[in-house]
C-alpha cells in the first residue's frame, strides 16, 4: 500500500517511477529502521517515518549507508569516488561517501580488509612490494578496541604509533608510484603515436631472441595454507595457489 501510494504521487512528475524501484528504496529504509511500525491485530501494520529522517539529507544518507553496508558485507571494496559516481552520477559526493564508509568501519572489518589485501597481493604477485607492511598492518588489526581492554604499555603504544607511521608512509609512497606510472604510460603512448606518424628513414634493427629461463613451483607454501598469506610474497619459492602448481 505504501509503495503504491508513493508511485501514484510521483507518477505525474516522474513517469519512470515503478513499484520495483520505489519498493527497493522502502526496503532499504525499513532495513535501516527508519520507520516506526505499529502492529495491529487482524489488520495491516502502520508505518510512519521517524522524526529524524524527515529531511532529504538525513533520509538519503541512511539510504546510501545501507547500500554501502550491503556491499561491504558481500566483500566488495569500492572507492568513495566510485560510490559517488554510482549513486549520484558524479564524483562531487566523494567526501559524503567517505564519511559513510568511515562510519561503517569496525575493528573486525579492518582486520578482514587486511587479510583480503594480502590475498590480493599474492594473486597479483605484489608488484609494489606492499608485503613489507604486513607486520605493521597485522599489529594494527590486532588492537583490542573493546572498552574492557587492558590499557597498553608505553612500549605497545610506541610500537602501534610506529606501525601507523610506516603504513601511512607506505600508502603515500604507493600513491606516488601509481601517479608516476600513469604519467609514464601516458607519455610513452603519446611518444609511440608520434613515432608512428613520422616517416621511417632508418634501417630496421635485427631482432634478438633470447630463451627465457623458467622456474617451477612444485609444492604449496605452508604460510599460505595455514595463515592465508605469505610474508615473502613474490620471493617465495613455493606456490600459493593450485593454479601456480599447474603453471
PDB file of C-alpha atoms in Angstrom:
ATOM      1  CA  UNK A   1       0.000   0.000   0.000  1.00  0.00           C
ATOM      2  CA  UNK A   2       2.798   2.399   0.927  1.00  0.00           C
ATOM      3  CA  UNK A   3       4.726   1.679  -2.290  1.00  0.00           C
ATOM      4  CA  UNK A   4       1.647   2.127  -4.488  1.00  0.00           C
ATOM      5  CA  UNK A   5       0.807   5.413  -2.714  1.00  0.00           C
ATOM      6  CA  UNK A   6       4.302   6.798  -3.451  1.00  0.00           C
ATOM      7  CA  UNK A   7       4.193   5.596  -7.071  1.00  0.00           C
ATOM      8  CA  UNK A   8       0.826   7.310  -7.640  1.00  0.00           C
ATOM      9  CA  UNK A   9       2.055  10.557  -6.056  1.00  0.00           C
ATOM     10  CA  UNK A  10       5.200  10.566  -8.220  1.00  0.00           C
ATOM     11  CA  UNK A  11       3.549   9.467 -11.457  1.00  0.00           C
ATOM     12  CA  UNK A  12       2.543  12.940 -12.770  1.00  0.00           C
ATOM     13  CA  UNK A  13       6.110  14.260 -12.354  1.00  0.00           C
ATOM     14  CA  UNK A  14       8.232  11.071 -12.701  1.00  0.00           C
ATOM     15  CA  UNK A  15       6.516   8.574 -15.024  1.00  0.00           C
ATOM     16  CA  UNK A  16       9.591   6.298 -14.784  1.00  0.00           C
ATOM     17  CA  UNK A  17       8.833   5.593 -11.096  1.00  0.00           C
ATOM     18  CA  UNK A  18       7.832   1.959 -10.695  1.00  0.00           C
ATOM     19  CA  UNK A  19       6.740  -0.399  -7.918  1.00  0.00           C
ATOM     20  CA  UNK A  20      10.119  -2.140  -8.197  1.00  0.00           C
ATOM     21  CA  UNK A  21      12.275   0.990  -7.848  1.00  0.00           C
ATOM     22  CA  UNK A  22      10.181   2.507  -5.036  1.00  0.00           C
ATOM     23  CA  UNK A  23       9.931  -0.895  -3.361  1.00  0.00           C
ATOM     24  CA  UNK A  24      13.734  -1.166  -3.249  1.00  0.00           C
ATOM     25  CA  UNK A  25      14.039   2.223  -1.557  1.00  0.00           C
ATOM     26  CA  UNK A  26      11.337   1.391   1.025  1.00  0.00           C
ATOM     27  CA  UNK A  27      13.017  -1.960   1.691  1.00  0.00           C
ATOM     28  CA  UNK A  28      16.391  -0.276   2.308  1.00  0.00           C
ATOM     29  CA  UNK A  29      14.848   2.303   4.667  1.00  0.00           C
ATOM     30  CA  UNK A  30      12.921  -0.422   6.507  1.00  0.00           C
ATOM     31  CA  UNK A  31      16.176  -2.384   6.865  1.00  0.00           C
ATOM     32  CA  UNK A  32      17.750   0.746   8.401  1.00  0.00           C
ATOM     33  CA  UNK A  33      14.887   1.050  10.960  1.00  0.00           C
ATOM     34  CA  UNK A  34      13.804   4.414   9.581  1.00  0.00           C
ATOM     35  CA  UNK A  35      10.128   3.600  10.177  1.00  0.00           C
ATOM     36  CA  UNK A  36       8.124   3.493  13.375  1.00  0.00           C
ATOM     37  CA  UNK A  37       5.974   0.377  12.937  1.00  0.00           C
ATOM     38  CA  UNK A  38       2.701  -0.051  14.817  1.00  0.00           C
ATOM     39  CA  UNK A  39       1.312  -3.563  14.649  1.00  0.00           C
ATOM     40  CA  UNK A  40      -2.478  -4.002  14.662  1.00  0.00           C
ATOM     41  CA  UNK A  41      -4.300  -7.240  15.373  1.00  0.00           C
ATOM     42  CA  UNK A  42      -6.129  -8.694  12.368  1.00  0.00           C
ATOM     43  CA  UNK A  43      -5.065  -5.696  10.274  1.00  0.00           C
ATOM     44  CA  UNK A  44      -2.035  -4.403   8.411  1.00  0.00           C
ATOM     45  CA  UNK A  45       0.700  -2.608  10.359  1.00  0.00           C
ATOM     46  CA  UNK A  46       1.032   1.164  10.257  1.00  0.00           C
ATOM     47  CA  UNK A  47       4.391   2.618   9.148  1.00  0.00           C
ATOM     48  CA  UNK A  48       5.464   6.150   9.980  1.00  0.00           C
ATOM     49  CA  UNK A  49       8.790   7.750   9.115  1.00  0.00           C
ATOM     50  CA  UNK A  50      10.755   8.616  12.248  1.00  0.00           C
ATOM     51  CA  UNK A  51      11.216  12.298  13.035  1.00  0.00           C
ATOM     52  CA  UNK A  52      14.997  12.284  12.499  1.00  0.00           C
ATOM     53  CA  UNK A  53      14.618  11.036   8.921  1.00  0.00           C
ATOM     54  CA  UNK A  54      12.110  13.614   7.659  1.00  0.00           C
ATOM     55  CA  UNK A  55      14.637  15.706   5.768  1.00  0.00           C
ATOM     56  CA  UNK A  56      16.031  14.662   2.406  1.00  0.00           C
ATOM     57  CA  UNK A  57      19.680  14.801   3.537  1.00  0.00           C
ATOM     58  CA  UNK A  58      19.205  12.515   6.553  1.00  0.00           C
ATOM     59  CA  UNK A  59      17.000  10.099   4.609  1.00  0.00           C
ATOM     60  CA  UNK A  60      19.380   9.971   1.639  1.00  0.00           C
ATOM     61  CA  UNK A  61      22.386   9.412   3.903  1.00  0.00           C
ATOM     62  CA  UNK A  62      20.678   6.445   5.558  1.00  0.00           C
ATOM     63  CA  UNK A  63      19.706   5.082   2.138  1.00  0.00           C
ATOM     64  CA  UNK A  64      23.307   5.362   0.861  1.00  0.00           C
ATOM     65  CA  UNK A  65      24.705   3.859   4.069  1.00  0.00           C
ATOM     66  CA  UNK A  66      22.531   0.759   3.652  1.00  0.00           C
ATOM     67  CA  UNK A  67      23.766   0.171   0.096  1.00  0.00           C
ATOM     68  CA  UNK A  68      27.415   0.579   1.161  1.00  0.00           C
ATOM     69  CA  UNK A  69      26.871  -1.753   4.128  1.00  0.00           C
ATOM     70  CA  UNK A  70      25.274  -4.463   1.956  1.00  0.00           C
ATOM     71  CA  UNK A  71      28.179  -4.238  -0.499  1.00  0.00           C
ATOM     72  CA  UNK A  72      30.764  -4.340   2.298  1.00  0.00           C
ATOM     73  CA  UNK A  73      29.143  -7.382   3.890  1.00  0.00           C
ATOM     74  CA  UNK A  74      29.298  -9.087   0.489  1.00  0.00           C
ATOM     75  CA  UNK A  75      33.061  -8.457   0.341  1.00  0.00           C
ATOM     76  CA  UNK A  76      33.001  -5.639  -2.230  1.00  0.00           C
ATOM     77  CA  UNK A  77      35.596  -2.882  -1.852  1.00  0.00           C
ATOM     78  CA  UNK A  78      34.574   0.256  -3.755  1.00  0.00           C
ATOM     79  CA  UNK A  79      36.373   3.610  -3.543  1.00  0.00           C
ATOM     80  CA  UNK A  80      34.432   6.729  -2.371  1.00  0.00           C
ATOM     81  CA  UNK A  81      34.680   8.441  -5.773  1.00  0.00           C
ATOM     82  CA  UNK A  82      33.309   5.299  -7.446  1.00  0.00           C
ATOM     83  CA  UNK A  83      30.429   5.157  -4.946  1.00  0.00           C
ATOM     84  CA  UNK A  84      29.683   8.798  -5.735  1.00  0.00           C
ATOM     85  CA  UNK A  85      29.615   8.056  -9.469  1.00  0.00           C
ATOM     86  CA  UNK A  86      27.374   5.005  -8.961  1.00  0.00           C
ATOM     87  CA  UNK A  87      24.806   6.656  -6.676  1.00  0.00           C
ATOM     88  CA  UNK A  88      24.883  10.275  -7.893  1.00  0.00           C
ATOM     89  CA  UNK A  89      26.336  10.160 -11.405  1.00  0.00           C
ATOM     90  CA  UNK A  90      29.308  12.363 -10.475  1.00  0.00           C
ATOM     91  CA  UNK A  91      32.315  12.436  -8.117  1.00  0.00           C
ATOM     92  CA  UNK A  92      31.213  15.558  -6.224  1.00  0.00           C
ATOM     93  CA  UNK A  93      29.836  13.436  -3.349  1.00  0.00           C
ATOM     94  CA  UNK A  94      33.154  11.682  -2.689  1.00  0.00           C
ATOM     95  CA  UNK A  95      33.553  13.142   0.846  1.00  0.00           C
ATOM     96  CA  UNK A  96      29.929  12.239   1.663  1.00  0.00           C
ATOM     97  CA  UNK A  97      30.568   8.615   0.680  1.00  0.00           C
ATOM     98  CA  UNK A  98      33.916   8.565   2.510  1.00  0.00           C
ATOM     99  CA  UNK A  99      32.221   9.620   5.753  1.00  0.00           C
ATOM    100  CA  UNK A 100      29.684   6.781   5.357  1.00  0.00           C
ATOM    101  CA  UNK A 101      32.473   4.249   4.764  1.00  0.00           C
ATOM    102  CA  UNK A 102      34.389   5.548   7.815  1.00  0.00           C
ATOM    103  CA  UNK A 103      31.281   5.283   9.979  1.00  0.00           C
ATOM    104  CA  UNK A 104      30.715   1.657   8.924  1.00  0.00           C
ATOM    105  CA  UNK A 105      34.341   0.683   9.579  1.00  0.00           C
ATOM    106  CA  UNK A 106      34.820  -1.604  12.593  1.00  0.00           C
ATOM    107  CA  UNK A 107      37.873  -3.390  14.036  1.00  0.00           C
ATOM    108  CA  UNK A 108      36.538  -6.645  12.573  1.00  0.00           C
ATOM    109  CA  UNK A 109      36.050  -5.179   9.094  1.00  0.00           C
ATOM    110  CA  UNK A 110      39.539  -3.622   9.240  1.00  0.00           C
ATOM    111  CA  UNK A 111      41.115  -6.984  10.113  1.00  0.00           C
ATOM    112  CA  UNK A 112      39.140  -8.617   7.286  1.00  0.00           C
ATOM    113  CA  UNK A 113      40.302  -5.915   4.852  1.00  0.00           C
ATOM    114  CA  UNK A 114      43.928  -6.550   5.833  1.00  0.00           C
ATOM    115  CA  UNK A 115      43.524 -10.268   5.194  1.00  0.00           C
ATOM    116  CA  UNK A 116      41.860  -9.612   1.819  1.00  0.00           C
ATOM    117  CA  UNK A 117      44.701  -7.237   0.908  1.00  0.00           C
ATOM    118  CA  UNK A 118      47.345  -9.934   1.423  1.00  0.00           C
ATOM    119  CA  UNK A 119      45.332 -12.460  -0.574  1.00  0.00           C
ATOM    120  CA  UNK A 120      45.059  -9.912  -3.400  1.00  0.00           C
ATOM    121  CA  UNK A 121      48.816  -9.256  -3.226  1.00  0.00           C
ATOM    122  CA  UNK A 122      49.537 -12.948  -3.680  1.00  0.00           C
ATOM    123  CA  UNK A 123      47.267 -13.126  -6.710  1.00  0.00           C
ATOM    124  CA  UNK A 124      48.879 -10.065  -8.339  1.00  0.00           C
ATOM    125  CA  UNK A 125      52.462 -11.026  -7.338  1.00  0.00           C
ATOM    126  CA  UNK A 126      52.660  -7.777  -5.317  1.00  0.00           C
ATOM    127  CA  UNK A 127      54.369  -5.538  -7.927  1.00  0.00           C
ATOM    128  CA  UNK A 128      54.630  -2.626  -5.447  1.00  0.00           C
ATOM    129  CA  UNK A 129      56.104  -4.840  -2.680  1.00  0.00           C
ATOM    130  CA  UNK A 130      53.381  -3.881  -0.194  1.00  0.00           C
ATOM    131  CA  UNK A 131      54.026  -7.098   1.728  1.00  0.00           C
ATOM    132  CA  UNK A 132      56.751  -5.239   3.685  1.00  0.00           C
ATOM    133  CA  UNK A 133      53.896  -3.597   5.628  1.00  0.00           C
ATOM    134  CA  UNK A 134      52.403  -6.942   6.706  1.00  0.00           C
ATOM    135  CA  UNK A 135      53.800  -6.821  10.251  1.00  0.00           C
ATOM    136  CA  UNK A 136      52.561  -3.256  10.805  1.00  0.00           C
ATOM    137  CA  UNK A 137      49.092  -3.962   9.384  1.00  0.00           C
ATOM    138  CA  UNK A 138      48.804  -7.125  11.486  1.00  0.00           C
ATOM    139  CA  UNK A 139      49.729  -5.137  14.591  1.00  0.00           C
ATOM    140  CA  UNK A 140      47.049  -2.516  13.868  1.00  0.00           C
ATOM    141  CA  UNK A 141      44.438  -5.182  13.087  1.00  0.00           C
ATOM    142  CA  UNK A 142      45.124  -6.901  16.421  1.00  0.00           C
ATOM    143  CA  UNK A 143      44.390  -3.817  18.537  1.00  0.00           C
ATOM    144  CA  UNK A 144      41.640  -4.613  21.053  1.00  0.00           C
ATOM    145  CA  UNK A 145      39.136  -1.769  20.694  1.00  0.00           C
ATOM    146  CA  UNK A 146      36.681  -3.010  23.328  1.00  0.00           C
ATOM    147  CA  UNK A 147      36.033  -0.742  26.350  1.00  0.00           C
ATOM    148  CA  UNK A 148      37.122  -3.568  28.677  1.00  0.00           C
ATOM    149  CA  UNK A 149      40.540  -3.928  27.053  1.00  0.00           C
ATOM    150  CA  UNK A 150      43.623  -3.505  29.225  1.00  0.00           C
ATOM    151  CA  UNK A 151      45.480  -0.219  28.990  1.00  0.00           C
ATOM    152  CA  UNK A 152      48.512  -0.707  26.687  1.00  0.00           C
ATOM    153  CA  UNK A 153      52.054  -0.288  27.980  1.00  0.00           C
ATOM    154  CA  UNK A 154      54.228   2.574  26.740  1.00  0.00           C
ATOM    155  CA  UNK A 155      56.170   0.031  24.682  1.00  0.00           C
ATOM    156  CA  UNK A 156      52.992  -1.243  22.980  1.00  0.00           C
ATOM    157  CA  UNK A 157      51.803   2.304  22.350  1.00  0.00           C
ATOM    158  CA  UNK A 158      55.147   3.229  20.776  1.00  0.00           C
ATOM    159  CA  UNK A 159      55.001   0.147  18.519  1.00  0.00           C
ATOM    160  CA  UNK A 160      51.460   0.986  17.371  1.00  0.00           C
ATOM    161  CA  UNK A 161      52.398   4.600  16.585  1.00  0.00           C
ATOM    162  CA  UNK A 162      55.447   3.365  14.649  1.00  0.00           C
ATOM    163  CA  UNK A 163      53.200   0.988  12.674  1.00  0.00           C
ATOM    164  CA  UNK A 164      50.762   3.822  11.873  1.00  0.00           C
ATOM    165  CA  UNK A 165      53.663   5.958  10.630  1.00  0.00           C
ATOM    166  CA  UNK A 166      55.021   3.126   8.449  1.00  0.00           C
ATOM    167  CA  UNK A 167      51.608   2.291   6.945  1.00  0.00           C
ATOM    168  CA  UNK A 168      50.800   5.940   6.135  1.00  0.00           C
ATOM    169  CA  UNK A 169      54.281   6.444   4.638  1.00  0.00           C
ATOM    170  CA  UNK A 170      53.819   3.253   2.601  1.00  0.00           C
ATOM    171  CA  UNK A 171      50.443   4.469   1.340  1.00  0.00           C
ATOM    172  CA  UNK A 172      51.893   7.837   0.268  1.00  0.00           C
ATOM    173  CA  UNK A 173      54.797   6.103  -1.498  1.00  0.00           C
ATOM    174  CA  UNK A 174      52.394   3.702  -3.244  1.00  0.00           C
ATOM    175  CA  UNK A 175      50.125   6.525  -4.470  1.00  0.00           C
ATOM    176  CA  UNK A 176      53.147   8.457  -5.760  1.00  0.00           C
ATOM    177  CA  UNK A 177      54.355   5.354  -7.605  1.00  0.00           C
ATOM    178  CA  UNK A 178      50.931   4.876  -9.181  1.00  0.00           C
ATOM    179  CA  UNK A 179      50.816   8.502 -10.304  1.00  0.00           C
ATOM    180  CA  UNK A 180      54.334   8.227 -11.781  1.00  0.00           C
ATOM    181  CA  UNK A 181      53.414   5.011 -13.634  1.00  0.00           C
ATOM    182  CA  UNK A 182      50.275   6.620 -15.076  1.00  0.00           C
ATOM    183  CA  UNK A 183      52.239   9.654 -16.267  1.00  0.00           C
ATOM    184  CA  UNK A 184      54.955   7.424 -17.720  1.00  0.00           C
ATOM    185  CA  UNK A 185      52.444   5.250 -19.576  1.00  0.00           C
ATOM    186  CA  UNK A 186      50.657   8.358 -20.851  1.00  0.00           C
ATOM    187  CA  UNK A 187      53.924   9.875 -22.150  1.00  0.00           C
ATOM    188  CA  UNK A 188      55.019   6.588 -23.736  1.00  0.00           C
ATOM    189  CA  UNK A 189      51.689   6.274 -25.506  1.00  0.00           C
ATOM    190  CA  UNK A 190      51.974   9.782 -26.996  1.00  0.00           C
ATOM    191  CA  UNK A 191      55.631   9.221 -27.885  1.00  0.00           C
ATOM    192  CA  UNK A 192      54.734   5.985 -29.671  1.00  0.00           C
ATOM    193  CA  UNK A 193      51.942   7.714 -31.562  1.00  0.00           C
ATOM    194  CA  UNK A 194      54.342  10.480 -32.639  1.00  0.00           C
ATOM    195  CA  UNK A 195      56.906   7.943 -33.861  1.00  0.00           C
ATOM    196  CA  UNK A 196      54.254   6.040 -35.800  1.00  0.00           C
ATOM    197  CA  UNK A 197      53.261   9.231 -37.597  1.00  0.00           C
ATOM    198  CA  UNK A 198      56.850  10.093 -38.591  1.00  0.00           C
ATOM    199  CA  UNK A 199      58.298   8.627 -41.849  1.00  0.00           C
ATOM    200  CA  UNK A 200      60.853   5.945 -41.110  1.00  0.00           C
ATOM    201  CA  UNK A 201      64.335   6.576 -42.583  1.00  0.00           C
ATOM    202  CA  UNK A 202      66.455   4.190 -40.549  1.00  0.00           C
ATOM    203  CA  UNK A 203      67.002   0.533 -41.317  1.00  0.00           C
ATOM    204  CA  UNK A 204      65.088  -1.932 -39.135  1.00  0.00           C
ATOM    205  CA  UNK A 205      67.253  -3.319 -36.353  1.00  0.00           C
ATOM    206  CA  UNK A 206      67.728  -7.067 -36.237  1.00  0.00           C
ATOM    207  CA  UNK A 207      65.583  -8.846 -33.682  1.00  0.00           C
ATOM    208  CA  UNK A 208      67.391 -10.549 -30.837  1.00  0.00           C
ATOM    209  CA  UNK A 209      65.683 -13.592 -29.425  1.00  0.00           C
ATOM    210  CA  UNK A 210      66.568 -14.973 -26.045  1.00  0.00           C
ATOM    211  CA  UNK A 211      65.403 -18.162 -24.441  1.00  0.00           C
ATOM    212  CA  UNK A 212      63.701 -17.367 -21.108  1.00  0.00           C
ATOM    213  CA  UNK A 213      64.693 -19.323 -18.025  1.00  0.00           C
ATOM    214  CA  UNK A 214      61.623 -20.740 -16.247  1.00  0.00           C
ATOM    215  CA  UNK A 215      61.340 -21.630 -12.570  1.00  0.00           C
ATOM    216  CA  UNK A 216      58.678 -24.085 -11.492  1.00  0.00           C
ATOM    217  CA  UNK A 217      56.955 -24.288  -8.100  1.00  0.00           C
ATOM    218  CA  UNK A 218      56.136 -27.877  -7.223  1.00  0.00           C
ATOM    219  CA  UNK A 219      54.682 -27.655  -3.693  1.00  0.00           C
ATOM    220  CA  UNK A 220      52.389 -25.417  -1.650  1.00  0.00           C
ATOM    221  CA  UNK A 221      53.635 -22.700   0.732  1.00  0.00           C
ATOM    222  CA  UNK A 222      52.931 -23.627   4.356  1.00  0.00           C
ATOM    223  CA  UNK A 223      52.314 -19.970   5.367  1.00  0.00           C
ATOM    224  CA  UNK A 224      49.749 -19.510   2.595  1.00  0.00           C
ATOM    225  CA  UNK A 225      47.900 -22.647   3.698  1.00  0.00           C
ATOM    226  CA  UNK A 226      47.912 -22.023   7.469  1.00  0.00           C
ATOM    227  CA  UNK A 227      47.914 -18.197   7.714  1.00  0.00           C
ATOM    228  CA  UNK A 228      46.132 -17.290   4.437  1.00  0.00           C
ATOM    229  CA  UNK A 229      49.071 -15.115   3.342  1.00  0.00           C
ATOM    230  CA  UNK A 230      52.819 -15.431   2.879  1.00  0.00           C
ATOM    231  CA  UNK A 231      55.190 -12.720   4.205  1.00  0.00           C
ATOM    232  CA  UNK A 232      57.730 -13.488   1.445  1.00  0.00           C
ATOM    233  CA  UNK A 233      55.383 -12.518  -1.391  1.00  0.00           C
ATOM    234  CA  UNK A 234      56.897 -12.947  -4.867  1.00  0.00           C
ATOM    235  CA  UNK A 235      60.245 -14.025  -3.418  1.00  0.00           C
ATOM    236  CA  UNK A 236      58.691 -17.219  -2.027  1.00  0.00           C
ATOM    237  CA  UNK A 237      59.856 -20.376  -3.831  1.00  0.00           C
ATOM    238  CA  UNK A 238      56.625 -22.232  -3.037  1.00  0.00           C
ATOM    239  CA  UNK A 239      53.218 -21.970  -4.719  1.00  0.00           C
ATOM    240  CA  UNK A 240      50.348 -20.054  -3.091  1.00  0.00           C
ATOM    241  CA  UNK A 241      47.507 -21.322  -5.293  1.00  0.00           C
ATOM    242  CA  UNK A 242      46.672 -24.516  -7.166  1.00  0.00           C
ATOM    243  CA  UNK A 243      46.897 -22.653 -10.481  1.00  0.00           C
ATOM    244  CA  UNK A 244      50.547 -21.855  -9.726  1.00  0.00           C
ATOM    245  CA  UNK A 245      51.275 -25.555  -9.346  1.00  0.00           C
ATOM    246  CA  UNK A 246      49.547 -26.237 -12.659  1.00  0.00           C
ATOM    247  CA  UNK A 247      51.520 -23.477 -14.403  1.00  0.00           C
TER     248      UNK A 247
END
